[in-house]
mmCIF file of C-alpha atoms and ligand atoms in Angstrom:
data_model
loop_
_atom_site.group_PDB
_atom_site.id
_atom_site.type_symbol
_atom_site.label_atom_id
_atom_site.label_comp_id
_atom_site.label_asym_id
_atom_site.label_seq_id
_atom_site.Cartn_x
_atom_site.Cartn_y
_atom_site.Cartn_z
ATOM 1 C CA MET A 1 20.039 22.402 19.053
ATOM 2 C CA ASP A 2 19.291 24.668 16.185
ATOM 3 C CA PRO A 3 21.805 23.620 13.275
ATOM 4 C CA ARG A 4 22.692 26.404 11.050
ATOM 5 C CA PRO A 5 23.863 26.104 7.612
ATOM 6 C CA VAL A 6 27.522 27.066 7.309
ATOM 7 C CA ASP A 7 28.523 30.731 7.204
ATOM 8 C CA ARG A 8 27.005 32.247 4.304
ATOM 9 C CA THR A 9 28.267 35.714 4.286
ATOM 10 C CA HIS A 10 30.495 35.401 1.311
ATOM 11 C CA ASP A 11 27.920 33.569 -1.435
ATOM 12 C CA ARG A 12 29.140 35.061 -4.453
ATOM 13 C CA VAL A 13 28.245 32.595 -6.756
ATOM 14 C CA ALA A 14 29.111 34.041 -10.324
ATOM 15 C CA GLY A 15 31.243 36.801 -11.859
ATOM 16 C CA ASP A 16 34.294 35.700 -9.774
ATOM 17 C CA SER A 17 35.663 32.394 -10.004
ATOM 18 C CA SER A 18 38.310 32.921 -7.712
ATOM 19 C CA ALA A 19 35.653 32.652 -4.751
ATOM 20 C CA ALA A 20 34.612 29.229 -5.788
ATOM 21 C CA HIS A 21 35.108 26.149 -3.685
ATOM 22 C CA THR A 22 35.454 23.019 -5.555
ATOM 23 C CA PHE A 23 35.438 19.067 -4.499
ATOM 24 C CA THR A 24 39.185 18.951 -5.075
ATOM 25 C CA ASP A 25 40.252 22.212 -2.940
ATOM 26 C CA VAL A 26 38.192 21.137 0.250
ATOM 27 C CA ALA A 27 40.445 18.648 2.579
ATOM 28 C CA GLY A 28 38.487 15.573 3.936
ATOM 29 C CA PRO A 29 35.467 13.789 2.601
ATOM 30 C CA PRO A 30 33.905 15.645 -0.391
ATOM 31 C CA PRO A 31 30.637 17.509 0.372
ATOM 32 C CA PHE A 32 27.301 15.247 0.406
ATOM 33 C CA VAL A 33 25.520 16.887 -2.518
ATOM 34 C CA ILE A 34 21.753 16.619 -2.741
ATOM 35 C CA ALA A 35 20.437 17.161 -6.245
ATOM 36 C CA LEU A 36 16.834 18.463 -5.639
ATOM 37 C CA ASP A 37 15.291 18.955 -9.198
ATOM 38 C CA GLY A 38 11.726 19.212 -10.411
ATOM 39 C CA PRO A 39 9.418 21.884 -12.143
ATOM 40 C CA ALA A 40 8.187 25.224 -10.798
ATOM 41 C CA ALA A 41 6.206 25.293 -7.557
ATOM 42 C CA SER A 42 7.050 21.600 -7.011
ATOM 43 C CA GLY A 43 8.074 22.376 -3.504
ATOM 44 C CA LYS A 44 11.697 22.547 -3.850
ATOM 45 C CA SER A 45 12.285 26.113 -2.214
ATOM 46 C CA THR A 46 9.944 24.720 0.556
ATOM 47 C CA VAL A 47 11.545 21.670 1.058
ATOM 48 C CA GLY A 48 15.231 22.329 0.301
ATOM 49 C CA PRO A 49 16.059 25.017 2.751
ATOM 50 C CA ALA A 50 13.874 22.838 5.601
ATOM 51 C CA VAL A 51 16.282 19.902 4.900
ATOM 52 C CA ALA A 52 19.382 22.373 4.620
ATOM 53 C CA GLU A 53 18.501 23.470 8.192
ATOM 54 C CA ARG A 54 17.867 19.930 9.573
ATOM 55 C CA MET A 55 21.395 18.899 8.154
ATOM 56 C CA GLY A 56 23.369 21.682 8.616
ATOM 57 C CA TYR A 57 23.978 22.077 5.024
ATOM 58 C CA PHE A 58 24.306 24.891 2.510
ATOM 59 C CA TYR A 59 21.089 25.671 0.191
ATOM 60 C CA LEU A 60 21.370 27.008 -3.182
ATOM 61 C CA ASP A 61 18.197 27.640 -5.381
ATOM 62 C CA THR A 62 20.013 27.726 -8.799
ATOM 63 C CA GLY A 63 16.770 29.223 -10.315
ATOM 64 C CA VAL A 64 17.973 32.752 -8.885
ATOM 65 C CA LEU A 65 20.885 32.771 -11.093
ATOM 66 C CA TYR A 66 18.733 32.142 -14.324
ATOM 67 C CA ARG A 67 16.455 34.701 -13.062
ATOM 68 C CA ALA A 68 18.983 37.295 -12.029
ATOM 69 C CA ILE A 69 20.699 36.782 -15.479
ATOM 70 C CA THR A 70 17.398 37.209 -17.322
ATOM 71 C CA LEU A 71 16.808 40.390 -15.311
ATOM 72 C CA ALA A 72 19.981 41.698 -16.355
ATOM 73 C CA ALA A 73 19.350 41.196 -20.210
ATOM 74 C CA ILE A 74 15.977 42.851 -19.795
ATOM 75 C CA SER A 75 17.742 45.872 -17.915
ATOM 76 C CA HIS A 76 20.631 45.839 -20.316
ATOM 77 C CA GLY A 77 18.230 45.822 -23.308
ATOM 78 C CA VAL A 78 19.697 42.558 -24.320
ATOM 79 C CA ALA A 79 17.360 40.155 -26.805
ATOM 80 C CA LEU A 80 16.331 36.945 -25.143
ATOM 81 C CA ASP A 81 17.184 35.059 -28.167
ATOM 82 C CA ASP A 82 20.754 36.549 -27.892
ATOM 83 C CA GLY A 83 22.552 33.854 -26.357
ATOM 84 C CA GLU A 84 26.206 34.892 -26.514
ATOM 85 C CA ALA A 85 25.330 38.289 -25.043
ATOM 86 C CA ILE A 86 23.322 37.017 -22.159
ATOM 87 C CA ALA A 87 26.430 34.518 -21.519
ATOM 88 C CA HIS A 88 28.704 37.463 -21.605
ATOM 89 C CA LEU A 89 26.669 39.018 -18.923
ATOM 90 C CA ALA A 90 26.587 35.693 -16.765
ATOM 91 C CA ARG A 91 30.467 35.808 -16.895
ATOM 92 C CA THR A 92 30.797 39.361 -16.257
ATOM 93 C CA VAL A 93 27.967 40.512 -13.710
ATOM 94 C CA CYS A 94 28.794 39.668 -10.042
ATOM 95 C CA LEU A 95 25.638 37.856 -8.513
ATOM 96 C CA GLU A 96 26.045 37.123 -4.806
ATOM 97 C CA VAL A 97 23.459 35.306 -2.872
ATOM 98 C CA HIS A 98 22.854 35.672 0.999
ATOM 99 C CA PRO A 99 20.305 34.778 3.820
ATOM 100 C CA PRO A 100 17.486 37.177 3.658
ATOM 101 C CA THR A 101 17.729 40.455 5.496
ATOM 102 C CA ARG A 102 14.343 41.471 5.034
ATOM 103 C CA ASP A 103 10.910 40.217 5.694
ATOM 104 C CA ASP A 104 9.120 40.882 2.605
ATOM 105 C CA GLY A 105 8.422 37.572 1.006
ATOM 106 C CA ARG A 106 11.921 36.884 -0.180
ATOM 107 C CA GLN A 107 13.815 33.898 0.444
ATOM 108 C CA VAL A 108 17.160 34.935 -0.062
ATOM 109 C CA ASP A 109 18.927 38.310 -0.902
ATOM 110 C CA VAL A 110 20.309 38.398 -4.340
ATOM 111 C CA LEU A 111 22.475 41.067 -5.176
ATOM 112 C CA MET A 112 23.575 42.037 -8.782
ATOM 113 C CA ASP A 113 26.862 43.940 -9.154
ATOM 114 C CA GLY A 114 25.831 44.919 -5.307
ATOM 115 C CA GLN A 115 22.489 45.864 -5.931
ATOM 116 C CA ASP A 116 19.558 44.044 -4.329
ATOM 117 C CA VAL A 117 17.436 42.482 -6.766
ATOM 118 C CA SER A 118 15.575 40.019 -4.747
ATOM 119 C CA LEU A 119 12.089 41.007 -5.406
ATOM 120 C CA GLU A 120 13.024 42.338 -8.997
ATOM 121 C CA ILE A 121 13.941 38.652 -10.136
ATOM 122 C CA ARG A 122 10.294 37.437 -9.248
ATOM 123 C CA GLN A 123 8.760 40.170 -11.553
ATOM 124 C CA PRO A 124 6.153 38.667 -14.218
ATOM 125 C CA ALA A 125 8.597 40.046 -17.150
ATOM 126 C CA VAL A 126 11.328 37.839 -15.462
ATOM 127 C CA ASP A 127 8.927 34.583 -15.488
ATOM 128 C CA ARG A 128 7.819 35.211 -19.091
ATOM 129 C CA GLY A 129 11.505 35.589 -19.940
ATOM 130 C CA VAL A 130 13.280 33.096 -17.977
ATOM 131 C CA SER A 131 12.933 29.908 -19.823
ATOM 132 C CA ALA A 132 13.896 31.513 -23.200
ATOM 133 C CA ALA A 133 17.207 32.991 -21.569
ATOM 134 C CA SER A 134 18.075 29.840 -20.006
ATOM 135 C CA ALA A 135 17.425 27.675 -23.103
ATOM 136 C CA HIS A 136 20.902 28.652 -24.592
ATOM 137 C CA GLN A 137 23.753 26.465 -24.160
ATOM 138 C CA SER A 138 26.063 29.175 -23.803
ATOM 139 C CA VAL A 139 24.120 30.657 -20.838
ATOM 140 C CA ARG A 140 24.075 27.475 -19.199
ATOM 141 C CA ALA A 141 27.841 26.857 -19.646
ATOM 142 C CA ALA A 142 28.445 30.282 -18.062
ATOM 143 C CA LEU A 143 26.073 29.366 -15.134
ATOM 144 C CA GLY A 144 27.441 25.610 -14.607
ATOM 145 C CA ALA A 145 30.727 26.743 -12.977
ATOM 146 C CA PRO A 146 28.959 28.889 -10.250
ATOM 147 C CA GLN A 147 26.882 26.353 -9.525
ATOM 148 C CA ARG A 148 29.321 23.804 -8.881
ATOM 149 C CA GLY A 149 31.247 26.316 -7.056
ATOM 150 C CA ALA A 150 28.565 27.009 -4.618
ATOM 151 C CA ILE A 151 29.181 23.228 -3.461
ATOM 152 C CA ARG A 152 30.762 23.397 0.506
ATOM 153 C CA ALA A 153 31.344 20.937 3.252
ATOM 154 C CA PRO A 154 29.439 19.271 5.152
ATOM 155 C CA GLY A 155 26.652 19.310 2.353
ATOM 156 C CA THR A 156 25.075 21.221 -0.031
ATOM 157 C CA ILE A 157 21.662 20.983 -1.598
ATOM 158 C CA LEU A 158 21.212 22.557 -5.151
ATOM 159 C CA ALA A 159 17.957 23.162 -6.196
ATOM 160 C CA GLY A 160 17.079 23.448 -10.276
ATOM 161 C CA ARG A 161 16.234 21.533 -13.173
ATOM 162 C CA ASP A 162 19.434 19.623 -14.288
ATOM 163 C CA ILE A 163 21.425 19.348 -11.217
ATOM 164 C CA GLY A 164 21.217 15.524 -11.049
ATOM 165 C CA THR A 165 21.350 15.277 -14.930
ATOM 166 C CA VAL A 166 24.073 17.618 -15.906
ATOM 167 C CA ILE A 167 25.218 19.966 -12.900
ATOM 168 C CA VAL A 168 26.427 17.496 -10.257
ATOM 169 C CA PRO A 169 25.502 13.896 -12.096
ATOM 170 C CA GLU A 170 27.753 12.076 -9.423
ATOM 171 C CA ALA A 171 25.682 13.426 -6.354
ATOM 172 C CA PRO A 172 24.871 10.699 -3.964
ATOM 173 C CA LEU A 173 21.191 11.660 -3.957
ATOM 174 C CA LYS A 174 19.137 12.890 -6.551
ATOM 175 C CA VAL A 175 15.397 13.941 -5.729
ATOM 176 C CA TRP A 176 12.861 14.832 -8.368
ATOM 177 C CA LEU A 177 10.042 16.455 -6.522
ATOM 178 C CA THR A 178 6.841 16.794 -8.774
ATOM 179 C CA ALA A 179 3.284 17.733 -8.481
ATOM 180 C CA SER A 180 0.397 18.026 -11.211
ATOM 181 C CA VAL A 181 0.341 21.136 -13.026
ATOM 182 C CA GLU A 182 -2.917 22.011 -11.491
ATOM 183 C CA GLU A 183 -1.831 21.689 -7.667
ATOM 184 C CA ARG A 184 1.390 23.770 -8.687
ATOM 185 C CA ALA A 185 -0.718 26.408 -10.133
ATOM 186 C CA ARG A 186 -2.812 26.730 -7.056
ATOM 187 C CA ARG A 187 0.107 26.698 -4.870
ATOM 188 C CA ARG A 188 2.054 29.573 -6.805
ATOM 189 C CA SER A 189 -1.546 31.783 -7.084
ATOM 190 C CA ALA A 190 -1.903 31.360 -3.539
ATOM 191 C CA GLN A 191 1.662 32.517 -2.851
ATOM 192 C CA THR A 192 1.385 35.329 -5.113
ATOM 193 C CA GLY A 193 -2.166 36.462 -5.488
ATOM 194 C CA GLU A 194 -2.095 36.021 -9.262
ATOM 195 C CA ASP A 195 -5.230 34.622 -10.993
ATOM 196 C CA LEU A 196 -5.225 31.065 -11.056
ATOM 197 C CA ALA A 197 -6.264 30.459 -14.681
ATOM 198 C CA ALA A 198 -3.469 33.000 -15.838
ATOM 199 C CA VAL A 199 -0.659 31.244 -13.475
ATOM 200 C CA LEU A 200 -2.003 27.736 -14.866
ATOM 201 C CA GLY A 201 -1.379 28.995 -18.555
ATOM 202 C CA ALA A 202 1.884 30.422 -17.805
ATOM 203 C CA MET A 203 3.097 27.052 -16.076
ATOM 204 C CA ARG A 204 2.060 25.207 -18.719
ATOM 205 C CA GLN A 205 3.856 26.951 -21.048
ATOM 206 C CA ARG A 206 7.233 27.385 -18.841
ATOM 207 C CA ASP A 207 7.117 23.465 -18.294
ATOM 208 C CA HIS A 208 6.792 23.082 -22.093
ATOM 209 C CA VAL A 209 9.549 25.254 -22.976
ATOM 210 C CA ASP A 210 12.000 24.139 -19.850
ATOM 211 C CA GLY A 211 10.950 20.306 -20.866
ATOM 212 C CA THR A 212 11.550 20.462 -24.456
ATOM 213 C CA ARG A 213 14.831 22.613 -25.179
ATOM 214 C CA ALA A 214 17.531 21.044 -26.985
ATOM 215 C CA VAL A 215 20.174 22.014 -24.030
ATOM 216 C CA ALA A 216 19.803 20.256 -20.572
ATOM 217 C CA PRO A 217 15.897 19.566 -20.859
ATOM 218 C CA MET A 218 14.224 19.661 -17.417
ATOM 219 C CA LYS A 219 14.274 15.882 -16.525
ATOM 220 C CA PRO A 220 14.499 13.278 -13.902
ATOM 221 C CA ALA A 221 17.859 11.552 -13.733
ATOM 222 C CA VAL A 222 17.562 8.002 -14.135
ATOM 223 C CA ASP A 223 18.665 7.283 -10.714
ATOM 224 C CA ALA A 224 16.674 10.104 -9.115
ATOM 225 C CA VAL A 225 14.297 9.086 -6.365
ATOM 226 C CA GLU A 226 10.918 10.808 -7.415
ATOM 227 C CA ILE A 227 8.510 12.406 -4.791
ATOM 228 C CA VAL A 228 5.236 13.069 -5.787
ATOM 229 C CA THR A 229 3.834 16.179 -3.682
ATOM 230 C CA ASP A 230 0.347 16.443 -3.863
ATOM 231 C CA GLY A 231 -1.453 16.127 -0.974
ATOM 232 C CA LEU A 232 1.816 15.692 1.212
ATOM 233 C CA ALA A 233 2.774 17.851 3.822
ATOM 234 C CA PRO A 234 6.423 19.513 3.753
ATOM 235 C CA GLU A 235 7.328 17.978 6.800
ATOM 236 C CA GLN A 236 6.672 14.424 5.367
ATOM 237 C CA ILE A 237 9.007 15.459 2.333
ATOM 238 C CA VAL A 238 11.490 16.960 4.627
ATOM 239 C CA GLU A 239 11.485 13.533 6.553
ATOM 240 C CA GLU A 240 11.618 11.417 3.463
ATOM 241 C CA ILE A 241 14.581 13.127 2.163
ATOM 242 C CA VAL A 242 16.588 13.346 5.409
ATOM 243 C CA ALA A 243 15.943 9.797 5.878
ATOM 244 C CA LEU A 244 17.159 8.930 2.259
ATOM 245 C CA ALA A 245 20.584 11.123 2.444
ATOM 246 C CA ARG A 246 21.302 9.441 6.140
ATOM 247 C CA SER A 247 20.830 5.938 4.391
ATOM 248 C CA ARG A 248 23.454 6.984 1.974
ATOM 249 C CA GLY A 249 25.943 8.088 4.264
ATOM 250 C CA ALA A 250 25.399 11.901 4.259
ATOM 251 C CA PRO A 251 26.760 13.670 7.591
ATOM 252 C CA GLY A 252 24.922 15.805 9.720
HETATM 253 O O1 DC B 301 12.911 27.565 -10.347
HETATM 254 P P1 DC B 301 12.311 28.911 -10.954
HETATM 255 O O2 DC B 301 11.035 28.860 -11.461
HETATM 256 O O3 DC B 301 12.996 29.940 -10.045
HETATM 257 O O4 DC B 301 13.383 29.010 -12.176
HETATM 258 C C1 DC B 301 13.292 29.937 -13.145
HETATM 259 C C2 DC B 301 13.570 29.208 -14.446
HETATM 260 O O5 DC B 301 14.924 29.074 -14.482
HETATM 261 C C3 DC B 301 13.069 27.800 -15.081
HETATM 262 O O6 DC B 301 11.673 28.249 -15.821
HETATM 263 C C4 DC B 301 14.030 27.328 -15.642
HETATM 264 C C5 DC B 301 15.290 27.841 -15.650
HETATM 265 N N1 DC B 301 16.082 27.002 -14.537
HETATM 266 C C6 DC B 301 16.942 26.433 -15.353
HETATM 267 O O7 DC B 301 16.879 26.364 -16.436
HETATM 268 N N2 DC B 301 17.856 25.472 -14.670
HETATM 269 C C7 DC B 301 17.988 25.481 -13.322
HETATM 270 N N3 DC B 301 18.927 24.669 -12.525
HETATM 271 C C8 DC B 301 16.941 26.471 -12.472
HETATM 272 C C9 DC B 301 16.143 27.220 -13.090
#
């Protein structure tokens, strides 16, 4: 059998709170949440969708929300140090995340006010600006509700930086995926074709900003299971996470 994530046709995740699902408005057992955190290129976006596929769960890469809002700020000429203006965009722009409709390297379709920005959110300008835009408390607060609102039954995997520490601290399974910065830079450079030394430098810089920001810094939750992915095949990591989830009573 080929278990599919639940219908994702209407994955409006921001800009319209009426579409949100919450723990309290769903009958039956609460959705099982897997908080999948870790630095860039630690394997979240390879492993997360595979675990979701295996378990029939919904998967959301929350980084796309921060990237889309950063893109919106850049294209509206909003300065990346203007947290209030970026937070306003986060509250008013309509973001939707759907399964991919094109085979051009995208993992998901990201629509911003109906416009396909799936590739634009991966541009170097967004890479450079996203840490600064996402460091503002007001921006993080504006994007918190849509992340929690994306949770749905029977289970959801939210991938990010602060899912286990801030967004869903009650998640029954928190996984911290990591790998050495050299290994992560090698993976990213192999994916994008960018120069390895440049990727390594940018990644060190982004790790530093994400890990030292005052608000919700990137760090493992105290009760997270840490998986160091250097030298591990994706299937091994998927197996480990599925086994952990089932051992904690996850349906699916
Ligand atoms: O996962 P990613 O590389 O696409 O994330 C882009 C940036 O967004 C990352 O540098 C930090 C920010 N981010 C965040 O602060 N919190 C999240 N939950 C997800 C991403």
